[in-house]
PDB file of C-alpha atoms in Angstrom:
ATOM      1  CA  MET A   7     -45.862  43.912  37.907  1.00 57.00           C
ATOM      2  CA  LYS A   8     -44.815  41.989  34.747  1.00 87.00           C
ATOM      3  CA  ASN A   9     -42.839  43.743  32.062  1.00 94.00           C
ATOM      4  CA  LEU A  10     -44.864  45.032  29.152  1.00 96.00           C
ATOM      5  CA  TYR A  11     -44.004  43.725  25.639  1.00 97.00           C
ATOM      6  CA  HIS A  12     -45.062  45.401  22.666  1.00 97.00           C
ATOM      7  CA  ILE A  13     -45.107  42.516  19.884  1.00 97.00           C
ATOM      8  CA  VAL A  14     -45.101  43.728  16.425  1.00 95.00           C
ATOM      9  CA  THR A  15     -46.256  41.657  13.442  1.00 91.00           C
ATOM     10  CA  ARG A  16     -46.172  42.748   9.869  1.00 87.00           C
ATOM     11  CA  PHE A  17     -48.871  41.313   7.529  1.00 79.00           C
ATOM     12  CA  THR A  18     -47.345  41.141   4.033  1.00 71.00           C
ATOM     13  CA  ARG A  19     -48.360  37.845   2.647  1.00 67.00           C
ATOM     14  CA  ASN A  20     -51.354  36.172   0.892  1.00 62.00           C
ATOM     15  CA  GLU A  21     -54.369  37.046   3.084  1.00 62.00           C
ATOM     16  CA  ASP A  22     -55.720  33.417   3.422  1.00 63.00           C
ATOM     17  CA  TRP A  23     -52.151  32.160   4.242  1.00 63.00           C
ATOM     18  CA  SER A  24     -51.233  34.730   6.673  1.00 68.00           C
ATOM     19  CA  ILE A  25     -54.440  34.858   8.787  1.00 74.00           C
ATOM     20  CA  ARG A  26     -53.923  31.106   9.469  1.00 80.00           C
ATOM     21  CA  TRP A  27     -50.289  31.967  10.570  1.00 85.00           C
ATOM     22  CA  LEU A  28     -51.354  34.917  12.647  1.00 86.00           C
ATOM     23  CA  ASP A  29     -53.744  32.504  14.400  1.00 89.00           C
ATOM     24  CA  ASN A  30     -50.687  30.461  15.201  1.00 91.00           C
ATOM     25  CA  CYS A  31     -48.570  33.554  16.297  1.00 93.00           C
ATOM     26  CA  TYR A  32     -51.293  34.588  18.568  1.00 94.00           C
ATOM     27  CA  ASN A  33     -51.526  31.249  20.190  1.00 95.00           C
ATOM     28  CA  SER A  34     -47.895  31.149  20.811  1.00 96.00           C
ATOM     29  CA  ILE A  35     -48.120  34.679  22.417  1.00 97.00           C
ATOM     30  CA  ILE A  36     -50.844  33.608  24.722  1.00 97.00           C
ATOM     31  CA  LYS A  37     -48.988  30.441  25.959  1.00 97.00           C
ATOM     32  CA  THR A  38     -46.042  32.573  27.104  1.00 96.00           C
ATOM     33  CA  ASN A  39     -48.204  34.161  29.909  1.00 95.00           C
ATOM     34  CA  ILE A  40     -46.635  37.678  29.409  1.00 96.00           C
ATOM     35  CA  ASN A  41     -48.017  41.087  29.613  1.00 96.00           C
ATOM     36  CA  PHE A  42     -48.376  42.088  25.971  1.00 97.00           C
ATOM     37  CA  LYS A  43     -49.873  44.509  23.498  1.00 97.00           C
ATOM     38  CA  TRP A  44     -49.819  42.976  19.944  1.00 96.00           C
ATOM     39  CA  TYR A  45     -49.550  45.361  17.054  1.00 93.00           C
ATOM     40  CA  ILE A  46     -50.605  43.868  13.670  1.00 89.00           C
ATOM     41  CA  ILE A  47     -49.500  46.275  10.778  1.00 88.00           C
ATOM     42  CA  GLY A  48     -51.044  46.071   7.440  1.00 81.00           C
ATOM     43  CA  VAL A  49     -54.702  44.858   8.134  1.00 66.00           C
ATOM     44  CA  PRO A  50     -56.619  42.997   5.336  1.00 61.00           C
ATOM     45  CA  LYS A  51     -59.903  44.449   4.215  1.00 60.00           C
ATOM     46  CA  PHE A  52     -62.121  41.884   5.649  1.00 57.00           C
ATOM     47  CA  TRP A  53     -60.302  41.546   9.006  1.00 62.00           C
ATOM     48  CA  HIS A  54     -62.431  40.941  12.101  1.00 63.00           C
ATOM     49  CA  THR A  55     -61.038  43.555  14.550  1.00 64.00           C
ATOM     50  CA  ASN A  56     -62.296  41.686  17.685  1.00 73.00           C
ATOM     51  CA  LYS A  57     -60.554  38.481  16.790  1.00 81.00           C
ATOM     52  CA  TYR A  58     -57.678  38.821  19.350  1.00 90.00           C
ATOM     53  CA  ILE A  59     -57.419  40.349  22.779  1.00 92.00           C
ATOM     54  CA  ASN A  60     -54.763  43.125  23.515  1.00 94.00           C
ATOM     55  CA  THR A  61     -54.288  43.770  19.863  1.00 92.00           C
ATOM     56  CA  THR A  62     -54.217  46.867  17.806  1.00 90.00           C
ATOM     57  CA  TYR A  63     -54.506  46.841  14.170  1.00 86.00           C
ATOM     58  CA  ILE A  64     -52.668  49.475  12.205  1.00 86.00           C
ATOM     59  CA  ASN A  65     -53.516  50.262   8.559  1.00 83.00           C
ATOM     60  CA  PHE A  66     -50.187  50.791   6.484  1.00 80.00           C
ATOM     61  CA  PRO A  67     -50.511  53.479   3.895  1.00 78.00           C
ATOM     62  CA  HIS A  68     -47.544  52.540   1.838  1.00 75.00           C
ATOM     63  CA  LYS A  69     -46.327  49.448  -0.217  1.00 72.00           C
ATOM     64  CA  PRO A  70     -45.488  46.996   2.315  1.00 69.00           C
ATOM     65  CA  ASN A  71     -42.108  45.620   3.220  1.00 74.00           C
ATOM     66  CA  TRP A  72     -41.210  44.350   6.500  1.00 69.00           C
ATOM     67  CA  LYS A  73     -38.608  47.053   7.259  1.00 77.00           C
ATOM     68  CA  ASN A  74     -40.627  50.220   6.446  1.00 86.00           C
ATOM     69  CA  MET A  75     -43.544  48.702   8.419  1.00 88.00           C
ATOM     70  CA  CYS A  76     -41.198  48.236  11.489  1.00 90.00           C
ATOM     71  CA  ASN A  77     -40.185  51.741  11.120  1.00 92.00           C
ATOM     72  CA  TYR A  78     -43.805  52.795  10.720  1.00 92.00           C
ATOM     73  CA  TYR A  79     -44.562  51.307  14.262  1.00 93.00           C
ATOM     74  CA  LEU A  80     -41.448  52.997  15.682  1.00 94.00           C
ATOM     75  CA  ASP A  81     -42.520  56.323  14.353  1.00 94.00           C
ATOM     76  CA  LEU A  82     -46.226  55.863  15.627  1.00 93.00           C
ATOM     77  CA  ILE A  83     -45.964  54.298  18.934  1.00 93.00           C
ATOM     78  CA  PRO A  84     -44.797  56.297  21.974  1.00 92.00           C
ATOM     79  CA  ASP A  85     -42.592  54.986  24.699  1.00 94.00           C
ATOM     80  CA  GLU A  86     -44.716  53.369  27.443  1.00 93.00           C
ATOM     81  CA  GLY A  87     -41.852  51.720  29.261  1.00 94.00           C
ATOM     82  CA  GLN A  88     -42.231  48.720  26.948  1.00 96.00           C
ATOM     83  CA  TRP A  89     -40.096  46.042  25.400  1.00 97.00           C
ATOM     84  CA  VAL A  90     -40.298  45.814  21.603  1.00 97.00           C
ATOM     85  CA  TYR A  91     -40.274  42.416  20.057  1.00 96.00           C
ATOM     86  CA  ILE A  92     -40.653  41.861  16.326  1.00 94.00           C
ATOM     87  CA  LEU A  93     -42.591  38.560  15.747  1.00 93.00           C
ATOM     88  CA  ASP A  94     -42.690  37.693  11.946  1.00 88.00           C
ATOM     89  CA  ASP A  95     -46.078  36.122  10.862  1.00 86.00           C
ATOM     90  CA  ASP A  96     -43.927  32.869  10.013  1.00 87.00           C
ATOM     91  CA  ASN A  97     -42.331  32.734  13.488  1.00 91.00           C
ATOM     92  CA  GLN A  98     -43.805  31.733  16.712  1.00 95.00           C
ATOM     93  CA  MET A  99     -42.765  32.449  20.382  1.00 96.00           C
ATOM     94  CA  HIS A 100     -41.526  29.605  22.529  1.00 96.00           C
ATOM     95  CA  PRO A 101     -43.764  28.870  25.557  1.00 96.00           C
ATOM     96  CA  ASP A 102     -40.893  29.571  28.028  1.00 94.00           C
ATOM     97  CA  PHE A 103     -40.564  33.162  26.613  1.00 95.00           C
ATOM     98  CA  GLY A 104     -42.245  34.469  29.530  1.00 93.00           C
ATOM     99  CA  LYS A 105     -39.421  33.087  31.894  1.00 92.00           C
ATOM    100  CA  ILE A 106     -37.146  35.941  30.925  1.00 91.00           C
ATOM    101  CA  ASP A 107     -39.327  38.197  33.045  1.00 89.00           C
ATOM    102  CA  GLU A 108     -37.833  36.647  36.144  1.00 88.00           C
ATOM    103  CA  LYS A 109     -34.296  36.924  34.753  1.00 93.00           C
ATOM    104  CA  ILE A 110     -34.237  40.614  33.610  1.00 94.00           C
ATOM    105  CA  GLU A 111     -31.984  42.646  35.704  1.00 94.00           C
ATOM    106  CA  THR A 112     -32.760  46.243  36.784  1.00 89.00           C
ATOM    107  CA  ASP A 113     -31.911  48.687  34.074  1.00 93.00           C
ATOM    108  CA  THR A 114     -31.451  46.281  31.412  1.00 95.00           C
ATOM    109  CA  LYS A 115     -32.438  47.849  27.895  1.00 96.00           C
ATOM    110  CA  LEU A 116     -31.524  45.119  25.569  1.00 93.00           C
ATOM    111  CA  ILE A 117     -31.997  41.199  25.491  1.00 92.00           C
ATOM    112  CA  THR A 118     -30.856  38.703  22.959  1.00 89.00           C
ATOM    113  CA  ILE A 119     -32.255  35.227  23.150  1.00 90.00           C
ATOM    114  CA  SER A 120     -31.661  31.957  21.535  1.00 90.00           C
ATOM    115  CA  GLN A 121     -33.611  30.448  18.798  1.00 91.00           C
ATOM    116  CA  GLN A 122     -34.787  27.025  17.244  1.00 92.00           C
ATOM    117  CA  TYR A 123     -34.914  27.143  13.496  1.00 88.00           C
ATOM    118  CA  GLU A 124     -35.434  23.581  12.465  1.00 88.00           C
ATOM    119  CA  LYS A 125     -36.363  20.431  14.355  1.00 86.00           C
ATOM    120  CA  ASN A 126     -32.744  19.985  15.653  1.00 88.00           C
ATOM    121  CA  LYS A 127     -30.825  23.142  14.898  1.00 90.00           C
ATOM    122  CA  TYR A 128     -30.370  26.049  17.038  1.00 88.00           C
ATOM    123  CA  ARG A 129     -29.087  29.614  17.145  1.00 85.00           C
ATOM    124  CA  ILE A 130     -27.519  30.004  20.530  1.00 86.00           C
ATOM    125  CA  ALA A 131     -27.197  33.610  21.690  1.00 82.00           C
ATOM    126  CA  SER A 132     -23.681  34.624  22.672  1.00 75.00           C
ATOM    127  CA  GLU A 133     -22.290  37.953  23.607  1.00 70.00           C
ATOM    128  CA  ASP A 134     -19.149  37.220  21.447  1.00 69.00           C
ATOM    129  CA  ASP A 135     -21.114  36.222  18.503  1.00 68.00           C
ATOM    130  CA  ILE A 136     -23.923  38.693  18.041  1.00 70.00           C
ATOM    131  CA  THR A 137     -23.284  39.712  14.320  1.00 69.00           C
ATOM    132  CA  VAL A 138     -25.297  40.506  11.248  1.00 74.00           C
ATOM    133  CA  GLN A 139     -25.033  36.894   9.896  1.00 69.00           C
ATOM    134  CA  LYS A 140     -25.843  35.077  13.113  1.00 70.00           C
ATOM    135  CA  ILE A 141     -28.639  36.843  14.663  1.00 76.00           C
ATOM    136  CA  ASP A 142     -32.310  37.125  13.614  1.00 80.00           C
ATOM    137  CA  MET A 143     -34.910  39.736  14.386  1.00 80.00           C
ATOM    138  CA  ALA A 144     -36.811  37.108  16.628  1.00 83.00           C
ATOM    139  CA  GLN A 145     -33.763  36.924  18.820  1.00 88.00           C
ATOM    140  CA  PHE A 146     -33.892  40.459  19.918  1.00 90.00           C
ATOM    141  CA  CYS A 147     -35.846  42.432  22.428  1.00 94.00           C
ATOM    142  CA  ILE A 148     -35.229  46.106  23.296  1.00 95.00           C
ATOM    143  CA  LYS A 149     -36.583  48.858  25.342  1.00 96.00           C
ATOM    144  CA  ARG A 150     -38.339  51.328  23.321  1.00 96.00           C
ATOM    145  CA  GLU A 151     -36.677  54.253  25.227  1.00 94.00           C
ATOM    146  CA  ILE A 152     -33.455  53.480  23.815  1.00 93.00           C
ATOM    147  CA  ILE A 153     -34.269  52.872  20.209  1.00 93.00           C
ATOM    148  CA  GLY A 154     -34.711  56.748  19.832  1.00 90.00           C
ATOM    149  CA  ASP A 155     -34.310  57.698  16.260  1.00 91.00           C
ATOM    150  CA  LEU A 156     -32.600  54.638  14.955  1.00 92.00           C
ATOM    151  CA  ARG A 157     -34.587  52.772  12.252  1.00 93.00           C
ATOM    152  CA  PHE A 158     -34.329  49.670   9.996  1.00 91.00           C
ATOM    153  CA  TRP A 159     -32.230  50.153   6.890  1.00 89.00           C
ATOM    154  CA  GLU A 160     -34.378  48.926   3.993  1.00 85.00           C
ATOM    155  CA  ILE A 161     -31.846  46.449   2.682  1.00 83.00           C
ATOM    156  CA  TYR A 162     -31.259  42.777   2.961  1.00 82.00           C
ATOM    157  CA  ARG A 163     -30.222  41.811   6.650  1.00 84.00           C
ATOM    158  CA  GLY A 164     -31.370  45.409   7.615  1.00 84.00           C
ATOM    159  CA  ASP A 165     -32.615  43.654  10.905  1.00 85.00           C
ATOM    160  CA  GLY A 166     -29.101  42.471  11.637  1.00 85.00           C
ATOM    161  CA  TYR A 167     -27.599  45.973  11.210  1.00 88.00           C
ATOM    162  CA  PHE A 168     -30.290  47.407  13.309  1.00 90.00           C
ATOM    163  CA  ILE A 169     -29.503  45.030  16.188  1.00 88.00           C
ATOM    164  CA  MET A 170     -25.695  45.713  15.728  1.00 87.00           C
ATOM    165  CA  GLU A 171     -26.424  49.502  15.873  1.00 90.00           C
ATOM    166  CA  GLN A 172     -28.463  49.021  19.220  1.00 91.00           C
ATOM    167  CA  ILE A 173     -25.565  46.966  20.769  1.00 88.00           C
ATOM    168  CA  ILE A 174     -23.059  49.679  19.835  1.00 89.00           C
ATOM    169  CA  ARG A 175     -25.433  52.276  21.397  1.00 90.00           C
ATOM    170  CA  CYS A 176     -25.724  50.292  24.531  1.00 91.00           C
ATOM    171  CA  LYS A 177     -21.990  50.073  24.814  1.00 90.00           C
ATOM    172  CA  GLU A 178     -21.637  53.681  24.113  1.00 93.00           C
ATOM    173  CA  TYR A 179     -24.130  54.909  26.668  1.00 93.00           C
ATOM    174  CA  GLY A 180     -23.352  52.195  29.243  1.00 94.00           C
ATOM    175  CA  HIS A 181     -26.816  50.642  28.919  1.00 94.00           C
ATOM    176  CA  LYS A 182     -27.000  47.040  30.314  1.00 94.00           C
ATOM    177  CA  TYR A 183     -27.989  44.175  28.086  1.00 91.00           C
ATOM    178  CA  GLN A 184     -28.132  40.596  28.749  1.00 94.00           C
ATOM    179  CA  VAL A 185     -27.926  37.478  26.797  1.00 91.00           C
ATOM    180  CA  PHE A 186     -30.119  34.525  27.381  1.00 92.00           C
ATOM    181  CA  THR A 187     -28.982  31.049  26.077  1.00 91.00           C
ATOM    182  CA  ASP A 188     -32.552  29.693  26.619  1.00 90.00           C
ATOM    183  CA  ILE A 189     -34.530  28.958  23.460  1.00 92.00           C
ATOM    184  CA  MET A 190     -37.332  31.564  23.347  1.00 93.00           C
ATOM    185  CA  SER A 191     -38.433  31.536  19.614  1.00 94.00           C
ATOM    186  CA  TYR A 192     -39.044  29.301  16.685  1.00 94.00           C
ATOM    187  CA  TYR A 193     -37.611  30.772  13.377  1.00 91.00           C
ATOM    188  CA  ASN A 194     -39.853  30.188  10.418  1.00 88.00           C
ATOM    189  CA  ALA A 195     -41.991  27.834  12.538  1.00 87.00           C
ATOM    190  CA  GLN A 196     -44.962  27.939  10.363  1.00 84.00           C
ATOM    191  CA  HIS A 197     -43.049  25.865   7.792  1.00 82.00           C
ATOM    192  CA  TRP A 198     -41.798  23.090  10.064  1.00 83.00           C
ATOM    193  CA  LEU A 199     -43.508  23.030  13.614  1.00 76.00           C
TER     194      LEU A 199
END
């Protein structure tokens, strides 16, 4: 059976703008052919709740920012053995994302992937170069079970610090993590694809 991916997208932008982008996000998820559940956090008032398959809409009770919305998901959603992947509404998944299913080794708890961020520019994942300045949330997939009580710091580059904490935790507890150099995501794709 395929791995289960919980894909988390925060709705923080102008409604008309973001809804068009969410359609593009959804289409990019479908093209990967993965086993997924999509969580959209921060639902607009006029949202049609049957618009996408395998999707849960979560109302967000506070002033939205992407870090506290991610934390809200982590507080709310139990461990189903799933991978957690954060897909910003201005990003898209690469059609080859599903190929990591074939490459994930048993007991792997953390994955980093490479990313295209402009027409001819790339962030290539490397075990020696996973640092706050050089990795983006869309390059990072983690098993829910090892996240535990770690949450995003509500600061600039909070995603990078979160990733670094997870890598440190993997090393401390002997959890296996894999680095894939394959391009699996498009960063800020809605601006240039």
